[in-house]
CSV table of C-alpha atoms in Angstrom, one decimal:
chain,number,residue,atom,x,y,z
M,1,MET,CA,-2.5,106.0,181.4
M,2,ALA,CA,-4.0,102.8,179.9
M,3,GLU,CA,-2.6,102.8,176.4
M,4,LEU,CA,-0.3,104.5,173.9
M,5,ARG,CA,-1.1,104.2,170.2
M,6,ARG,CA,0.3,105.5,166.9
M,7,TYR,CA,-0.7,105.2,163.3
M,8,PRO,CA,2.4,105.2,161.0
M,9,VAL,CA,0.3,105.6,157.8
M,10,LYS,CA,-2.6,108.0,158.0
M,11,SER,CA,-6.0,106.2,158.0
M,12,MET,CA,-4.5,102.7,158.3
M,13,LEU,CA,-4.7,100.6,161.4
M,14,GLY,CA,-2.0,101.5,163.9
M,15,GLU,CA,-0.1,99.9,166.8
M,16,SER,CA,0.3,100.1,170.6
M,17,VAL,CA,3.6,101.0,172.2
M,18,LEU,CA,4.6,100.7,175.8
M,19,ALA,CA,6.5,104.0,176.0
M,20,ALA,CA,7.4,107.0,173.8
M,21,ASP,CA,9.4,110.2,173.8
M,22,VAL,CA,6.7,112.8,173.0
M,23,GLY,CA,7.7,116.1,171.4
M,24,ALA,CA,6.1,118.9,169.5
M,25,ARG,CA,5.2,116.5,166.6
M,26,GLY,CA,3.5,114.0,169.0
M,27,LEU,CA,4.5,110.3,169.2
M,28,PRO,CA,7.5,109.2,167.0
M,29,HIS,CA,6.2,107.7,163.7
M,30,ASP,CA,2.6,108.8,164.3
M,31,ARG,CA,1.1,109.8,160.9
M,32,GLU,CA,4.6,109.6,159.6
M,33,LEU,CA,3.3,108.7,156.1
M,34,ALA,CA,0.1,109.2,154.1
M,35,LEU,CA,-1.3,108.3,150.7
M,36,VAL,CA,-1.9,111.2,148.3
M,37,HIS,CA,-4.2,110.9,145.2
M,38,ARG,CA,-2.0,111.4,142.2
M,39,ASP,CA,-4.7,113.2,140.2
M,40,THR,CA,-6.4,115.4,142.8
M,41,GLY,CA,-3.4,115.9,145.2
M,42,LYS,CA,-5.7,115.3,148.2
M,43,VAL,CA,-4.6,113.3,151.1
M,44,ALA,CA,-6.4,109.9,151.4
M,45,SER,CA,-8.5,109.6,154.5
M,46,ALA,CA,-11.2,107.2,155.6
M,47,LYS,CA,-13.2,110.4,156.6
M,48,ASN,CA,-14.5,110.0,153.1
M,49,PRO,CA,-15.6,106.3,153.4
M,50,ARG,CA,-16.8,105.9,149.8
M,51,MET,CA,-13.3,106.6,148.5
M,52,TRP,CA,-11.0,105.4,151.2
M,53,ARG,CA,-12.7,103.0,153.7
M,54,ALA,CA,-10.5,100.2,152.4
M,55,LEU,CA,-7.5,101.8,154.1
M,56,LEU,CA,-8.8,100.5,157.4
M,57,ALA,CA,-8.2,97.0,156.2
M,58,LEU,CA,-4.5,97.7,156.1
M,59,SER,CA,-2.2,98.0,159.2
M,60,ALA,CA,1.1,99.8,159.6
M,61,HIS,CA,4.0,99.1,161.8
M,62,ALA,CA,6.9,101.4,162.2
M,63,THR,CA,10.5,100.2,162.4
M,64,PRO,CA,13.7,102.3,162.5
M,65,ALA,CA,14.3,101.7,158.8
M,66,ALA,CA,10.8,101.7,157.2
M,67,VAL,CA,7.1,101.2,157.7
M,68,ARG,CA,5.7,97.7,157.2
M,69,ILE,CA,2.2,97.7,155.7
M,70,THR,CA,0.2,94.4,156.2
M,71,LEU,CA,-2.4,93.7,153.6
M,72,PRO,CA,-5.8,92.0,154.2
M,73,ASP,CA,-4.3,88.7,152.9
M,74,GLY,CA,-1.5,88.8,155.4
M,75,LYS,CA,1.2,89.8,152.9
M,76,ALA,CA,3.4,92.7,153.7
M,77,LEU,CA,4.8,95.7,151.8
M,78,TRP,CA,7.5,98.0,153.0
M,79,SER,CA,7.4,101.8,152.5
M,80,THR,CA,10.8,101.6,150.9
M,81,ASP,CA,9.7,99.0,148.2
M,82,ALA,CA,10.3,100.3,144.7
M,83,ASP,CA,6.8,99.2,143.6
M,84,VAL,CA,4.9,100.2,146.8
M,85,ASP,CA,2.9,103.0,145.0
M,86,ASP,CA,1.8,100.7,142.2
M,87,ARG,CA,0.8,97.9,144.6
M,88,LEU,CA,-1.2,100.2,146.8
M,89,SER,CA,-2.8,101.8,143.8
M,90,GLU,CA,-3.9,98.4,142.5
M,91,LEU,CA,-5.2,97.4,145.8
M,92,LEU,CA,-7.2,100.6,146.4
M,93,ALA,CA,-8.2,100.9,142.7
M,94,ARG,CA,-7.1,104.5,142.8
M,95,PRO,CA,-3.8,106.1,141.8
M,96,VAL,CA,-1.9,107.0,145.0
M,97,VAL,CA,1.6,107.9,146.1
M,98,LEU,CA,2.9,107.0,149.6
M,99,THR,CA,4.8,110.0,150.9
M,100,GLY,CA,6.2,111.5,154.1
M,101,ARG,CA,5.8,115.1,152.8
M,102,PRO,CA,2.4,116.7,152.7
M,103,PRO,CA,1.5,118.7,149.5
M,104,THR,CA,1.6,122.4,149.9
M,105,GLY,CA,-1.8,123.4,151.4
M,106,ALA,CA,-2.6,119.8,152.0
M,107,VAL,CA,-6.4,119.0,152.2
M,108,LEU,CA,-8.6,116.0,152.6
M,109,ASP,CA,-12.3,115.2,152.0
M,110,ARG,CA,-14.5,114.8,155.0
M,111,ALA,CA,-17.9,113.3,154.3
M,112,ARG,CA,-20.8,114.6,156.4
M,113,PRO,CA,-21.2,111.8,159.0
M,114,GLU,CA,-24.9,112.2,159.4
M,115,GLU,CA,-25.3,111.5,155.6
M,116,VAL,CA,-23.0,108.5,155.9
M,117,LEU,CA,-25.2,107.1,158.7
M,118,SER,CA,-28.4,107.6,156.7
M,119,ASP,CA,-27.2,106.7,153.2
M,120,GLY,CA,-24.4,104.2,153.8
M,121,VAL,CA,-20.7,104.0,153.3
M,122,ALA,CA,-20.8,103.6,149.5
M,123,ALA,CA,-23.2,106.4,148.8
M,124,GLU,CA,-22.2,109.7,147.3
M,125,VAL,CA,-22.8,112.2,150.1
M,126,SER,CA,-21.9,115.8,150.7
M,127,VAL,CA,-18.1,116.3,151.3
M,128,GLU,CA,-16.3,119.1,152.9
M,129,VAL,CA,-12.7,119.9,152.0
M,130,SER,CA,-10.6,120.4,155.2
M,131,THR,CA,-7.1,121.8,155.5
M,132,LEU,CA,-4.8,119.6,157.5
M,133,GLY,CA,-3.0,120.5,160.7
M,134,GLY,CA,-4.6,123.7,161.8
M,135,ALA,CA,-2.9,123.3,165.2
M,136,ALA,CA,0.0,121.0,164.3
M,137,PRO,CA,3.6,121.7,163.3
M,138,GLU,CA,4.1,122.4,159.6
M,139,GLY,CA,4.8,119.5,157.3
M,140,THR,CA,2.7,116.9,159.3
M,141,PHE,CA,-0.3,114.8,158.4
M,142,PHE,CA,-2.4,115.5,161.5
M,143,ASP,CA,-6.0,116.4,161.0
M,144,PHE,CA,-5.8,119.1,163.6
M,145,ALA,CA,-3.3,118.7,166.5
M,146,PRO,CA,-0.4,116.4,167.2
M,147,LEU,CA,-2.1,114.5,170.0
M,148,HIS,CA,-5.5,113.0,170.6
M,149,LEU,CA,-6.6,111.8,174.0
M,150,ILE,CA,-9.6,109.8,175.1
M,151,THR,CA,-10.7,108.5,178.5
M,152,THR,CA,-11.9,105.0,179.5
M,153,SER,CA,-14.9,106.8,181.0
M,154,THR,CA,-15.9,108.0,177.5
M,155,LEU,CA,-15.4,104.6,176.0
M,156,ARG,CA,-17.5,102.9,178.8
M,157,SER,CA,-20.2,105.5,178.3
M,158,ILE,CA,-20.4,105.0,174.6
M,159,GLY,CA,-20.3,101.2,174.9
M,160,ALA,CA,-22.9,101.0,177.6
M,161,SER,CA,-25.4,103.0,175.5
M,162,GLY,CA,-25.1,100.8,172.4
M,163,PRO,CA,-26.7,97.4,171.8
M,164,ARG,CA,-23.4,95.5,172.0
M,165,GLY,CA,-22.5,96.9,175.4
M,166,THR,CA,-19.0,97.8,174.4
M,167,VAL,CA,-17.1,99.9,171.9
M,168,GLU,CA,-13.5,99.4,170.8
M,169,VAL,CA,-10.9,102.1,171.3
M,170,GLU,CA,-9.5,101.5,167.8
M,171,ARG,CA,-12.5,103.1,166.3
M,172,TYR,CA,-11.5,106.6,167.7
M,173,ARG,CA,-7.8,106.4,166.8
M,174,PRO,CA,-6.4,108.1,169.9
M,175,ASN,CA,-2.8,108.5,170.8
M,176,ILE,CA,-3.3,108.4,174.6
M,177,VAL,CA,-6.0,106.4,176.4
M,178,VAL,CA,-6.4,107.7,179.9
M,179,ASP,CA,-7.7,105.4,182.6
M,180,THR,CA,-10.5,107.4,184.5
M,181,ALA,CA,-13.1,106.3,187.0
M,182,GLY,CA,-15.6,109.1,186.5
M,183,PRO,CA,-18.9,108.7,184.5
M,184,GLY,CA,-19.5,110.1,181.1
M,185,PHE,CA,-17.3,112.3,178.9
M,186,VAL,CA,-14.9,113.6,181.6
M,187,GLU,CA,-12.4,115.0,179.2
M,188,ASN,CA,-14.9,117.6,178.0
M,189,ASP,CA,-13.9,119.6,181.2
M,190,TRP,CA,-10.2,119.6,180.1
M,191,LEU,CA,-10.6,122.2,177.4
M,192,GLY,CA,-8.2,125.0,178.0
M,193,ARG,CA,-6.4,123.1,180.8
M,194,ASP,CA,-2.9,121.8,181.0
M,195,LEU,CA,-2.1,118.2,181.7
M,196,ARG,CA,1.0,116.5,183.0
M,197,ILE,CA,1.8,112.9,182.2
M,198,GLY,CA,4.7,111.2,183.9
M,199,GLU,CA,7.5,113.3,185.3
M,200,ARG,CA,7.8,115.9,182.5
M,201,LEU,CA,5.4,115.8,179.6
M,202,THR,CA,3.0,118.8,179.7
M,203,LEU,CA,0.1,119.2,177.3
M,204,ARG,CA,-2.5,121.9,176.7
M,205,VAL,CA,-6.0,120.7,175.6
M,206,ILE,CA,-7.1,123.0,172.8
M,207,ALA,CA,-10.3,121.4,171.5
M,208,ARG,CA,-12.8,118.6,172.0
M,209,SER,CA,-12.6,116.0,169.2
M,210,PRO,CA,-15.5,116.2,166.7
M,211,ARG,CA,-16.2,112.7,165.3
M,212,CYS,CA,-16.5,111.9,161.6
M,213,ALA,CA,-17.8,108.6,160.1
M,214,ILE,CA,-14.6,106.7,160.8
M,215,PRO,CA,-15.7,105.1,164.1
M,216,THR,CA,-18.6,103.5,162.4
M,217,LEU,CA,-16.6,101.7,159.8
M,218,GLU,CA,-15.1,98.2,159.7
M,219,HIS,CA,-11.6,98.3,161.2
M,220,GLY,CA,-9.7,95.2,160.2
M,221,GLY,CA,-11.7,92.4,161.8
M,222,LEU,CA,-14.1,94.8,163.6
M,223,PRO,CA,-17.5,95.1,162.1
M,224,ARG,CA,-19.4,98.3,161.3
M,225,ASP,CA,-20.8,99.9,164.4
M,226,THR,CA,-23.1,102.9,163.7
M,227,GLU,CA,-23.6,103.4,167.4
M,228,ALA,CA,-20.0,104.5,167.8
M,229,LEU,CA,-21.2,107.8,166.2
M,230,ARG,CA,-24.9,107.8,167.1
M,231,VAL,CA,-24.2,107.6,170.9
M,232,PRO,CA,-21.9,110.7,170.9
M,233,ALA,CA,-24.4,112.5,168.6
M,234,ALA,CA,-27.1,111.8,171.2
M,235,ARG,CA,-25.2,112.2,174.4
M,236,ASN,CA,-22.3,114.5,173.8
M,237,ARG,CA,-23.1,117.0,171.1
M,238,VAL,CA,-21.0,119.9,172.4
M,239,ILE,CA,-19.0,122.8,171.1
M,240,PRO,CA,-15.5,121.5,170.1
M,241,LEU,CA,-13.8,124.9,170.4
M,242,ASP,CA,-14.8,128.6,170.5
M,243,GLY,CA,-16.6,129.7,167.4
M,244,ALA,CA,-17.7,126.3,166.3
M,245,ASP,CA,-21.2,124.8,166.2
M,246,PRO,CA,-22.0,121.9,168.5
M,247,GLN,CA,-20.9,118.5,167.1
M,248,PRO,CA,-20.7,114.9,168.3
M,249,CYS,CA,-17.5,114.7,170.3
M,250,ALA,CA,-15.4,112.0,172.0
M,251,GLY,CA,-11.9,112.8,173.2
M,252,VAL,CA,-9.8,115.9,173.1
M,253,TYR,CA,-6.9,117.4,171.0
M,254,ALA,CA,-3.8,118.7,172.6
M,255,GLN,CA,-0.5,120.4,171.9
M,256,VAL,CA,2.8,119.8,173.6
M,257,LEU,CA,4.0,122.5,176.0
M,258,ARG,CA,7.0,120.6,177.3
M,259,PRO,CA,8.3,117.4,175.8
M,260,GLY,CA,8.9,114.2,177.8
M,261,ARG,CA,9.0,110.5,177.9
M,262,ILE,CA,5.8,108.7,179.0
M,263,ALA,CA,4.9,105.0,179.5
M,264,VAL,CA,1.8,103.0,180.0
M,265,GLY,CA,0.9,103.2,183.7
M,266,ASP,CA,2.0,106.8,184.1
M,267,ARG,CA,-0.4,109.0,186.0
M,268,LEU,CA,-2.1,112.0,184.3
M,269,VAL,CA,-2.7,115.1,186.4
M,270,VAL,CA,-5.0,117.9,185.3
M,271,LEU,CA,-3.3,121.2,186.3
M,272,PRO,CA,-5.9,123.8,187.4
M,273,ASP,CA,-5.4,127.5,187.1
M,274,SER,CA,-4.3,127.7,190.7
M,275,GLY,CA,-1.3,125.4,190.0
M,276,ARG,CA,-2.5,122.8,192.5
M,277,PRO,CA,-2.5,119.3,190.9
M,278,GLU,CA,-5.9,117.8,190.5
M,279,PRO,CA,-5.9,114.0,189.7
M,280,ALA,CA,-7.8,112.8,186.6
């Protein structure tokens, strides 16, 4: 396992950790908080770049007491500051509330990524309303499931097909980056399989990860990169889960079958139906 990542505030830049106790709600502090639009009640997400791409200029760091939010100018806010809502509303030019409790029936807007590619990040494009956490514990801010994995094979494949020759892992916002030697999108074959990481953590892969416009956006100091979506659209347009249409995918979603502690450097094993371990 090459890297562990978490995102203490939804759609803000996250942080790497060396080890974590992973449970049913994923990594501790992952998507612990989110911004909610005061007027619409929708969760703020850079999946709708026209409205919320500025979130990716902010970074969040979790501490035991609170989350520290670093602004583009280097100044910091704390999630416990009395004026945090007002300051974030002013910065984003939209009325927001920072909260750890999703609204009942929480939803977010997801712009159609093909239209964002063709029309630009500031254009008014078609937007789909998505319910959060279809495969996550109640009361969480996950888009779908509590864990997202991506392999270094997938990152190499996407990067090698683009003009820059590389693509940054930050663009895909995974929790677990798995070091793999195989070519291409190897995690596609993990759908429906169980994975073991370290001595105890056991996951079940429940879907391939359809990609939105977020990988193409500026992430802090990283520039826009439309190839981060165009390459999966050209090379890995697959069915994410039963009943869905083919979509550009990179990575997989997973649920936790058995909790456990994992650390960077731990080995991931794909458990086949026969029960005989099969190295990733």
